[in-house]
Amino acid sequence: MSLLFSQTKLGPLTLQNCLVMSPLTRNRATGNVPGDLAVEYYGQRASVGLIVTEGTSPSPNGLGYPRIPGAFSVAQTAGWKRVTDAVHAKGAKIFLQLMHTGRIGHAANLPAGASIVAPSAVAAAGEIYTDVEGMKPHGTPKAMTEADIKTAIGEYVQAAKNAVTAGFDGVELHGANGYLIEQFIRPNSNQRKDAYGGSIENRARFGLEVAKAVIAAIGKDKVGIRLSPFGAFNDMPPYPEMEADYAYLARQLSALGLLYVHIVDHSSMGAPTVPQSVKDTFRKEFKGALILSGGYDAARAESDLAAGKADLIAVGRPVLANPDLVARWKAGAVLNAPDPTTFYTPGAKGYTDYPVLAKEPQPA
Ligand SMILES: Cc1cc2nc3c(=O)[nH]c(=O)nc-3n(C[C@H](O)[C@H](O)[C@H](O)COP(=O)(O)O)c2cc1C
């Protein structure tokens, strides 16, 4: 009996299996609105239990990358409604990942009137791609005032309400990978002296306030969060209190009653290893569902589910390259290899044109 392919529950939701499509930024949303290609792409992949969409900004200020979608305008909500309809028609559930890029961005990627904002005016090391000027150093962000923080929380709330209007089963707050919520959590990017900086109680405050406000708006059964303890992506160096800080977060998120925590582990992509002890702490301290991700194949997914390490397993690149990954894993079939040269390029190539297994000829 396979656990991976068995129906399961996530809070009040019934999922057709334990496989989650990881959030994957694909930069096909021209004008920051998901279009026909996104409807086709997500519909193709809806044999998983749960889809978490690509990072989607709750604010014009959070559109740090080119061609990423938003969830703050009427057109964006209408575009997403077509995506959720296509996914629900195939039996999967779908959550919108709310990603505010914060200091990861460049003015050339932002719409008119938007600005790069972050906890402190500390630019991230490294460069970011822009459509007009190619690779550019990350911009120096404006340090958010307390009024800016209130505005941003309001933007998350409105985006979550828009997500529900668009037919999403819930939202995933992107608290990982060096974006705004993690920029508050980590001491290198948060050098504030007020109630949002300093101790972990203060550095966690922004993310917890976002979670609390979004829960108040759409309900705790519709809110998950993604975190990357020990993640270093986007200039997030390790520091001594990391493990204790994330244990604090696990307890606070549990007290808020979030539906799930989704842990990132990019060690299969060459990033630092995430100690098993951190994952165990979340399992122990967080009472909701736990999703693990990073470098999974079917065998490891099955064995981690069987060992009770996670409730669901999220898979990124294999689903990107194999719209019918569930059928392929069930059949033990060969997988298409992902093509990194088309991860972030516009158009159908490398997006909706990965082949599916040929159907067995049916007896007449
Ligand atoms: C092309 C690409 C885009 C990604 N975009 C996002 C994103 O928008 N949000 C996020 O939380 N993680 C993002 N990730 C990380 C993936 O969700 C996942 O954690 C990573 O691919 C490791 O899982 P895998 O080994 O199953 O691919 C992205 C990864 C890739 C390869």
Short mmCIF file of C-alpha atoms and ligand atoms in Angstrom, two decimals:
data_model
loop_
_atom_site.label_atom_id
_atom_site.label_comp_id
_atom_site.label_asym_id
_atom_site.label_seq_id
_atom_site.Cartn_x
_atom_site.Cartn_y
_atom_site.Cartn_z
CA MET A 1 0.00 0.00 0.00
CA SER A 2 1.42 3.35 -1.00
CA LEU A 3 0.86 6.24 1.40
CA LEU A 4 2.09 8.71 -1.21
CA PHE A 5 -0.72 7.91 -3.63
CA SER A 6 -3.46 7.49 -1.03
CA GLN A 7 -6.15 10.06 -0.40
CA THR A 8 -5.49 12.15 2.68
CA LYS A 9 -6.84 15.06 4.71
CA LEU A 10 -5.29 18.49 5.12
CA GLY A 11 -7.43 20.18 7.76
CA PRO A 12 -10.93 20.20 6.25
CA LEU A 13 -9.64 19.48 2.73
CA THR A 14 -9.52 16.06 1.11
CA LEU A 15 -6.46 15.65 -1.11
CA GLN A 16 -6.37 13.00 -3.83
CA ASN A 17 -2.82 12.04 -2.75
CA CYS A 18 0.03 13.18 -0.50
CA LEU A 19 2.02 14.86 -3.24
CA VAL A 20 2.29 18.67 -3.31
CA MET A 21 3.55 20.71 -6.24
CA SER A 22 6.15 23.07 -4.75
CA PRO A 23 5.88 26.77 -5.52
CA LEU A 24 7.85 27.52 -8.70
CA THR A 25 8.41 31.02 -10.06
CA ARG A 26 8.17 30.80 -13.87
CA ASN A 27 8.03 34.45 -15.01
CA ARG A 28 5.33 33.93 -17.66
CA ALA A 29 2.86 36.46 -16.21
CA THR A 30 3.23 39.31 -18.69
CA GLY A 31 1.90 42.49 -17.08
CA ASN A 32 1.90 40.60 -13.73
CA VAL A 33 -1.39 38.84 -14.65
CA PRO A 34 -1.61 35.03 -14.99
CA GLY A 35 -2.85 34.29 -18.52
CA ASP A 36 -3.86 31.40 -20.79
CA LEU A 37 -0.48 29.67 -20.49
CA ALA A 38 -0.73 29.57 -16.69
CA VAL A 39 -4.22 28.06 -16.93
CA GLU A 40 -2.83 25.31 -19.16
CA TYR A 41 0.36 24.78 -17.10
CA TYR A 42 -1.36 24.37 -13.73
CA GLY A 43 -4.21 22.31 -15.25
CA GLN A 44 -1.62 19.91 -16.71
CA ARG A 45 -0.16 19.32 -13.23
CA ALA A 46 -3.42 18.86 -11.28
CA SER A 47 -3.06 15.12 -10.66
CA VAL A 48 -1.10 15.98 -7.49
CA GLY A 49 -3.01 16.39 -4.23
CA LEU A 50 -2.18 20.07 -3.69
CA ILE A 51 -0.65 22.73 -5.92
CA VAL A 52 1.13 25.67 -4.30
CA THR A 53 1.43 28.36 -6.95
CA GLU A 54 4.50 30.33 -7.89
CA GLY A 55 5.36 33.25 -5.61
CA THR A 56 2.71 35.94 -6.16
CA SER A 57 2.98 39.46 -4.83
CA PRO A 58 0.42 41.00 -2.51
CA SER A 59 1.75 44.47 -3.39
CA PRO A 60 3.18 46.41 -6.34
CA ASN A 61 6.26 46.84 -4.08
CA GLY A 62 6.72 43.06 -3.97
CA LEU A 63 7.12 42.53 -7.73
CA GLY A 64 10.91 42.42 -7.55
CA TYR A 65 11.35 39.97 -10.44
CA PRO A 66 10.17 40.48 -14.02
CA ARG A 67 6.86 38.94 -15.12
CA ILE A 68 5.81 37.50 -11.77
CA PRO A 69 2.10 37.59 -10.97
CA GLY A 70 0.31 39.68 -8.39
CA ALA A 71 -2.85 39.22 -6.35
CA PHE A 72 -3.82 42.84 -5.73
CA SER A 73 -5.75 43.88 -8.87
CA VAL A 74 -9.10 42.92 -10.35
CA ALA A 75 -7.40 41.61 -13.50
CA GLN A 76 -5.03 39.42 -11.45
CA THR A 77 -7.90 37.97 -9.43
CA ALA A 78 -9.82 37.21 -12.63
CA GLY A 79 -6.73 35.57 -14.16
CA TRP A 80 -6.23 33.38 -11.10
CA LYS A 81 -9.92 32.36 -11.11
CA ARG A 82 -9.36 30.67 -14.46
CA VAL A 83 -6.35 28.82 -13.00
CA THR A 84 -8.22 27.55 -9.93
CA ASP A 85 -11.14 26.40 -12.12
CA ALA A 86 -8.79 24.38 -14.35
CA VAL A 87 -7.08 22.80 -11.32
CA HIS A 88 -10.28 21.98 -9.44
CA ALA A 89 -11.74 20.38 -12.59
CA LYS A 90 -8.94 17.79 -12.36
CA GLY A 91 -9.40 17.12 -8.64
CA ALA A 92 -6.44 18.94 -7.05
CA LYS A 93 -6.61 21.65 -4.40
CA ILE A 94 -4.64 24.85 -4.87
CA PHE A 95 -3.05 27.45 -2.56
CA LEU A 96 -1.70 30.81 -3.68
CA GLN A 97 1.84 31.51 -2.46
CA LEU A 98 2.01 35.13 -1.28
CA MET A 99 5.57 36.31 -1.92
CA HIS A 100 6.60 39.90 -1.21
CA THR A 101 10.13 40.17 -2.58
CA GLY A 102 11.14 43.04 -0.25
CA ARG A 103 14.81 43.95 -0.86
CA ILE A 104 15.20 41.27 -3.56
CA GLY A 105 14.43 43.39 -6.57
CA HIS A 106 15.35 46.25 -8.81
CA ALA A 107 13.51 49.45 -9.75
CA ALA A 108 13.52 48.34 -13.41
CA ASN A 109 11.28 45.39 -12.49
CA LEU A 110 8.77 47.40 -10.45
CA PRO A 111 5.65 49.10 -11.82
CA ALA A 112 5.48 52.92 -11.75
CA GLY A 113 5.04 54.30 -8.25
CA ALA A 114 6.28 51.15 -6.47
CA SER A 115 9.44 51.00 -4.38
CA ILE A 116 11.84 48.46 -2.92
CA VAL A 117 11.09 48.19 0.79
CA ALA A 118 12.63 46.07 3.56
CA PRO A 119 13.09 46.06 7.34
CA SER A 120 16.36 48.01 7.01
CA ALA A 121 18.15 49.93 4.27
CA VAL A 122 20.60 47.07 3.66
CA ALA A 123 20.94 45.94 0.03
CA ALA A 124 21.20 42.20 -0.60
CA ALA A 125 24.53 41.07 -2.03
CA GLY A 126 24.39 39.82 -5.58
CA GLU A 127 22.52 40.68 -8.75
CA ILE A 128 19.01 40.29 -10.13
CA TYR A 129 17.77 39.89 -13.70
CA THR A 130 15.82 42.74 -15.29
CA ASP A 131 14.16 42.54 -18.72
CA VAL A 132 15.35 46.02 -19.75
CA GLU A 133 18.87 46.24 -18.33
CA GLY A 134 19.97 42.58 -17.89
CA MET A 135 21.71 41.67 -14.62
CA LYS A 136 21.83 44.50 -12.06
CA PRO A 137 22.89 44.73 -8.40
CA HIS A 138 19.92 44.51 -6.00
CA GLY A 139 18.56 47.96 -5.21
CA THR A 140 19.04 49.51 -1.77
CA PRO A 141 15.66 49.24 -0.05
CA LYS A 142 13.81 51.94 1.81
CA ALA A 143 13.59 50.96 5.51
CA MET A 144 9.91 50.46 6.28
CA THR A 145 8.32 52.82 8.79
CA GLU A 146 5.72 51.41 11.19
CA ALA A 147 3.10 52.90 8.85
CA ASP A 148 4.69 51.01 5.91
CA ILE A 149 4.54 47.80 7.97
CA LYS A 150 0.82 48.33 8.63
CA THR A 151 0.26 48.98 4.94
CA ALA A 152 2.12 45.79 3.97
CA ILE A 153 0.10 43.69 6.43
CA GLY A 154 -3.06 45.18 4.93
CA GLU A 155 -1.82 44.21 1.47
CA TYR A 156 -1.34 40.59 2.55
CA VAL A 157 -4.87 40.59 3.98
CA GLN A 158 -6.41 42.02 0.81
CA ALA A 159 -4.45 39.60 -1.37
CA ALA A 160 -5.64 36.67 0.76
CA LYS A 161 -9.24 37.85 0.37
CA ASN A 162 -8.67 38.17 -3.38
CA ALA A 163 -7.29 34.63 -3.39
CA VAL A 164 -10.49 33.33 -1.82
CA THR A 165 -12.52 35.31 -4.39
CA ALA A 166 -10.40 33.69 -7.10
CA GLY A 167 -11.35 30.22 -5.83
CA PHE A 168 -8.14 29.29 -4.02
CA ASP A 169 -8.45 26.78 -1.19
CA GLY A 170 -6.02 28.88 0.83
CA VAL A 171 -2.79 30.86 0.80
CA GLU A 172 0.80 30.00 1.68
CA LEU A 173 2.76 32.88 3.23
CA HIS A 174 6.26 32.86 1.77
CA GLY A 175 8.40 33.14 4.87
CA ALA A 176 11.42 31.50 3.19
CA ASN A 177 14.25 32.04 0.72
CA GLY A 178 15.26 35.58 1.64
CA TYR A 179 12.02 37.43 0.83
CA LEU A 180 10.28 40.03 2.99
CA ILE A 181 9.08 37.89 5.91
CA GLU A 182 12.50 36.18 6.20
CA GLN A 183 14.21 39.57 5.85
CA PHE A 184 12.49 40.49 9.09
CA ILE A 185 13.41 37.17 10.77
CA ARG A 186 17.13 37.27 9.97
CA PRO A 187 19.48 39.63 11.82
CA ASN A 188 21.67 40.48 8.82
CA SER A 189 18.78 42.09 6.92
CA ASN A 190 16.91 43.35 9.99
CA GLN A 191 18.90 45.95 11.90
CA ARG A 192 15.89 47.76 13.34
CA LYS A 193 15.88 49.21 16.81
CA ASP A 194 12.09 49.25 17.26
CA ALA A 195 9.54 46.52 18.13
CA TYR A 196 10.30 44.72 14.81
CA GLY A 197 14.06 44.28 15.32
CA GLY A 198 16.55 42.93 17.86
CA SER A 199 15.28 39.89 19.78
CA ILE A 200 13.65 36.96 17.97
CA GLU A 201 10.34 38.01 19.53
CA ASN A 202 10.75 41.29 17.64
CA ARG A 203 12.20 39.86 14.40
CA ALA A 204 9.39 37.29 14.19
CA ARG A 205 6.73 39.94 14.86
CA PHE A 206 6.12 40.98 11.24
CA GLY A 207 5.56 37.43 9.95
CA LEU A 208 3.39 36.52 12.93
CA GLU A 209 1.31 39.70 12.55
CA VAL A 210 0.82 38.92 8.85
CA ALA A 211 -0.25 35.37 9.73
CA LYS A 212 -2.62 36.56 12.44
CA ALA A 213 -4.24 39.21 10.23
CA VAL A 214 -4.63 36.84 7.28
CA ILE A 215 -6.15 34.19 9.57
CA ALA A 216 -8.61 36.78 10.91
CA ALA A 217 -9.58 37.62 7.32
CA ILE A 218 -9.95 34.15 5.72
CA GLY A 219 -9.76 31.58 8.55
CA LYS A 220 -6.94 29.46 9.97
CA ASP A 221 -7.82 26.43 7.87
CA LYS A 222 -6.86 28.42 4.79
CA VAL A 223 -3.40 29.63 5.86
CA GLY A 224 -0.05 27.86 5.64
CA ILE A 225 3.52 29.18 5.73
CA ARG A 226 6.79 28.24 4.05
CA LEU A 227 10.01 28.63 6.04
CA SER A 228 13.67 27.95 5.26
CA PRO A 229 15.59 27.41 8.49
CA PHE A 230 19.32 27.33 7.63
CA GLY A 231 18.49 28.54 4.10
CA ALA A 232 21.17 30.87 2.74
CA PHE A 233 19.54 31.90 -0.55
CA ASN A 234 19.36 35.63 -1.32
CA ASP A 235 22.17 36.67 1.04
CA MET A 236 20.91 35.05 4.24
CA PRO A 237 24.05 33.91 6.10
CA PRO A 238 23.93 31.51 9.07
CA TYR A 239 24.08 32.89 12.62
CA PRO A 240 24.40 31.21 16.03
CA GLU A 241 20.80 31.51 17.25
CA MET A 242 19.23 30.11 14.05
CA GLU A 243 17.94 26.86 15.51
CA ALA A 244 16.52 28.47 18.65
CA ASP A 245 14.88 31.21 16.57
CA TYR A 246 13.06 28.70 14.38
CA ALA A 247 11.96 26.70 17.43
CA TYR A 248 10.37 29.92 18.71
CA LEU A 249 8.63 30.36 15.34
CA ALA A 250 7.36 26.76 15.41
CA ARG A 251 5.72 27.36 18.80
CA GLN A 252 4.21 30.71 17.88
CA LEU A 253 2.83 29.47 14.57
CA SER A 254 1.32 26.49 16.34
CA ALA A 255 -0.38 28.81 18.83
CA LEU A 256 -1.88 30.76 15.92
CA GLY A 257 -3.32 27.50 14.57
CA LEU A 258 -2.01 27.67 11.01
CA LEU A 259 -3.03 24.83 8.72
CA TYR A 260 0.51 23.84 7.82
CA VAL A 261 4.21 24.63 7.89
CA HIS A 262 6.16 23.87 4.72
CA ILE A 263 9.89 23.44 5.25
CA VAL A 264 12.37 24.22 2.47
CA ASP A 265 15.56 22.16 2.11
CA HIS A 266 17.76 23.13 -0.81
CA SER A 267 20.68 20.86 0.03
CA SER A 268 19.95 18.89 -3.16
CA MET A 269 20.62 22.17 -5.03
CA GLY A 270 23.98 22.70 -3.34
CA ALA A 271 22.69 24.77 -0.38
CA PRO A 272 23.68 24.07 3.24
CA THR A 273 22.16 20.99 4.86
CA VAL A 274 19.10 21.58 7.02
CA PRO A 275 19.72 19.68 10.28
CA GLN A 276 17.16 16.93 10.91
CA SER A 277 16.86 18.30 14.45
CA VAL A 278 15.17 21.46 13.06
CA LYS A 279 12.62 19.42 11.12
CA ASP A 280 12.04 17.29 14.23
CA THR A 281 11.43 20.44 16.27
CA PHE A 282 8.71 21.54 13.86
CA ARG A 283 7.17 18.06 13.99
CA LYS A 284 7.13 18.21 17.77
CA GLU A 285 6.19 21.85 18.40
CA PHE A 286 3.84 22.58 15.49
CA LYS A 287 0.43 20.97 15.86
CA GLY A 288 -0.78 21.48 12.27
CA ALA A 289 0.36 19.56 9.19
CA LEU A 290 4.02 19.44 8.18
CA ILE A 291 5.13 19.51 4.54
CA LEU A 292 8.74 18.60 3.74
CA SER A 293 10.37 19.41 0.41
CA GLY A 294 13.65 19.29 -1.47
CA GLY A 295 15.22 16.60 -3.64
CA TYR A 296 12.51 13.99 -3.17
CA ASP A 297 12.00 10.96 -5.36
CA ALA A 298 9.09 8.53 -4.90
CA ALA A 299 11.00 6.13 -2.64
CA ARG A 300 12.21 8.78 -0.19
CA ALA A 301 8.77 10.43 -0.20
CA GLU A 302 7.15 7.12 0.69
CA SER A 303 9.67 6.32 3.41
CA ASP A 304 9.44 9.77 5.06
CA LEU A 305 5.62 9.54 5.07
CA ALA A 306 5.81 6.02 6.51
CA ALA A 307 8.23 7.19 9.22
CA GLY A 308 5.79 9.97 10.17
CA LYS A 309 8.35 12.69 9.41
CA ALA A 310 5.82 14.62 7.31
CA ASP A 311 2.13 14.64 6.37
CA LEU A 312 2.74 15.69 2.78
CA ILE A 313 5.75 15.80 0.46
CA ALA A 314 6.33 18.71 -1.91
CA VAL A 315 8.18 18.29 -5.18
CA GLY A 316 9.42 21.07 -7.44
CA ARG A 317 11.62 20.36 -10.45
CA PRO A 318 10.24 16.86 -11.15
CA VAL A 319 6.68 18.28 -11.38
CA LEU A 320 7.93 21.21 -13.45
CA ALA A 321 9.34 18.77 -16.04
CA ASN A 322 6.70 16.03 -15.70
CA PRO A 323 3.11 17.25 -15.77
CA ASP A 324 2.05 13.61 -15.21
CA LEU A 325 4.55 12.94 -12.40
CA VAL A 326 1.96 11.00 -10.37
CA ALA A 327 1.32 8.58 -13.27
CA ARG A 328 5.04 8.26 -13.96
CA TRP A 329 5.94 7.56 -10.32
CA LYS A 330 3.09 5.04 -10.06
CA ALA A 331 4.32 3.28 -13.20
CA GLY A 332 8.00 3.55 -12.28
CA ALA A 333 8.46 5.29 -15.64
CA VAL A 334 11.47 7.32 -16.80
CA LEU A 335 11.20 11.07 -16.05
CA ASN A 336 11.72 14.07 -18.33
CA ALA A 337 14.74 16.11 -17.20
CA PRO A 338 14.03 19.74 -16.27
CA ASP A 339 15.60 22.32 -18.60
CA PRO A 340 17.02 25.16 -16.46
CA THR A 341 17.49 27.40 -19.52
CA THR A 342 13.69 27.82 -19.76
CA PHE A 343 12.87 28.06 -16.04
CA TYR A 344 12.33 31.83 -16.15
CA THR A 345 11.91 32.69 -19.86
CA PRO A 346 8.63 33.93 -21.35
CA GLY A 347 6.45 31.73 -23.55
CA ALA A 348 5.32 28.11 -23.84
CA LYS A 349 8.77 26.56 -24.39
CA GLY A 350 9.84 24.69 -21.26
CA TYR A 351 6.53 25.62 -19.60
CA THR A 352 3.55 23.83 -21.12
CA ASP A 353 5.36 21.61 -23.67
CA TYR A 354 6.93 18.91 -21.47
CA PRO A 355 5.59 15.60 -22.85
CA VAL A 356 3.33 13.21 -20.93
CA LEU A 357 3.56 9.43 -21.11
CA ALA A 358 1.90 7.91 -24.16
CA LYS A 359 -1.37 6.24 -23.15
CA GLU A 360 -1.41 2.45 -23.26
CA PRO A 361 -3.60 1.35 -26.18
CA GLN A 362 -6.97 0.37 -24.65
CA PRO A 363 -8.50 -3.00 -25.59
CA ALA A 364 -11.47 -2.54 -27.99
C1 LIG B 1 12.48 27.39 -11.23
C2 LIG B 1 12.27 27.44 -9.74
C3 LIG B 1 11.46 28.41 -9.20
C4 LIG B 1 11.21 28.44 -7.81
N1 LIG B 1 10.34 29.37 -7.30
C5 LIG B 1 9.98 29.32 -6.00
C6 LIG B 1 8.96 30.18 -5.49
O1 LIG B 1 8.34 30.98 -6.19
N2 LIG B 1 8.66 30.06 -4.17
C7 LIG B 1 9.30 29.16 -3.33
O2 LIG B 1 8.97 29.09 -2.14
N3 LIG B 1 10.25 28.34 -3.81
C8 LIG B 1 10.60 28.37 -5.12
N4 LIG B 1 11.52 27.48 -5.60
C9 LIG B 1 12.03 26.40 -4.73
C10 LIG B 1 11.17 25.14 -4.94
O3 LIG B 1 9.86 25.34 -4.43
C11 LIG B 1 11.78 23.89 -4.24
O4 LIG B 1 11.94 24.16 -2.87
C12 LIG B 1 13.11 23.47 -4.86
O5 LIG B 1 12.98 23.35 -6.28
C13 LIG B 1 13.63 22.15 -4.29
O6 LIG B 1 12.69 21.12 -4.50
P1 LIG B 1 12.93 20.01 -5.66
O7 LIG B 1 14.24 19.35 -5.35
O8 LIG B 1 11.76 19.06 -5.54
O9 LIG B 1 12.96 20.74 -6.97
C14 LIG B 1 11.82 27.48 -6.96
C15 LIG B 1 12.69 26.52 -7.52
C16 LIG B 1 12.91 26.48 -8.89
C17 LIG B 1 13.80 25.40 -9.46
#
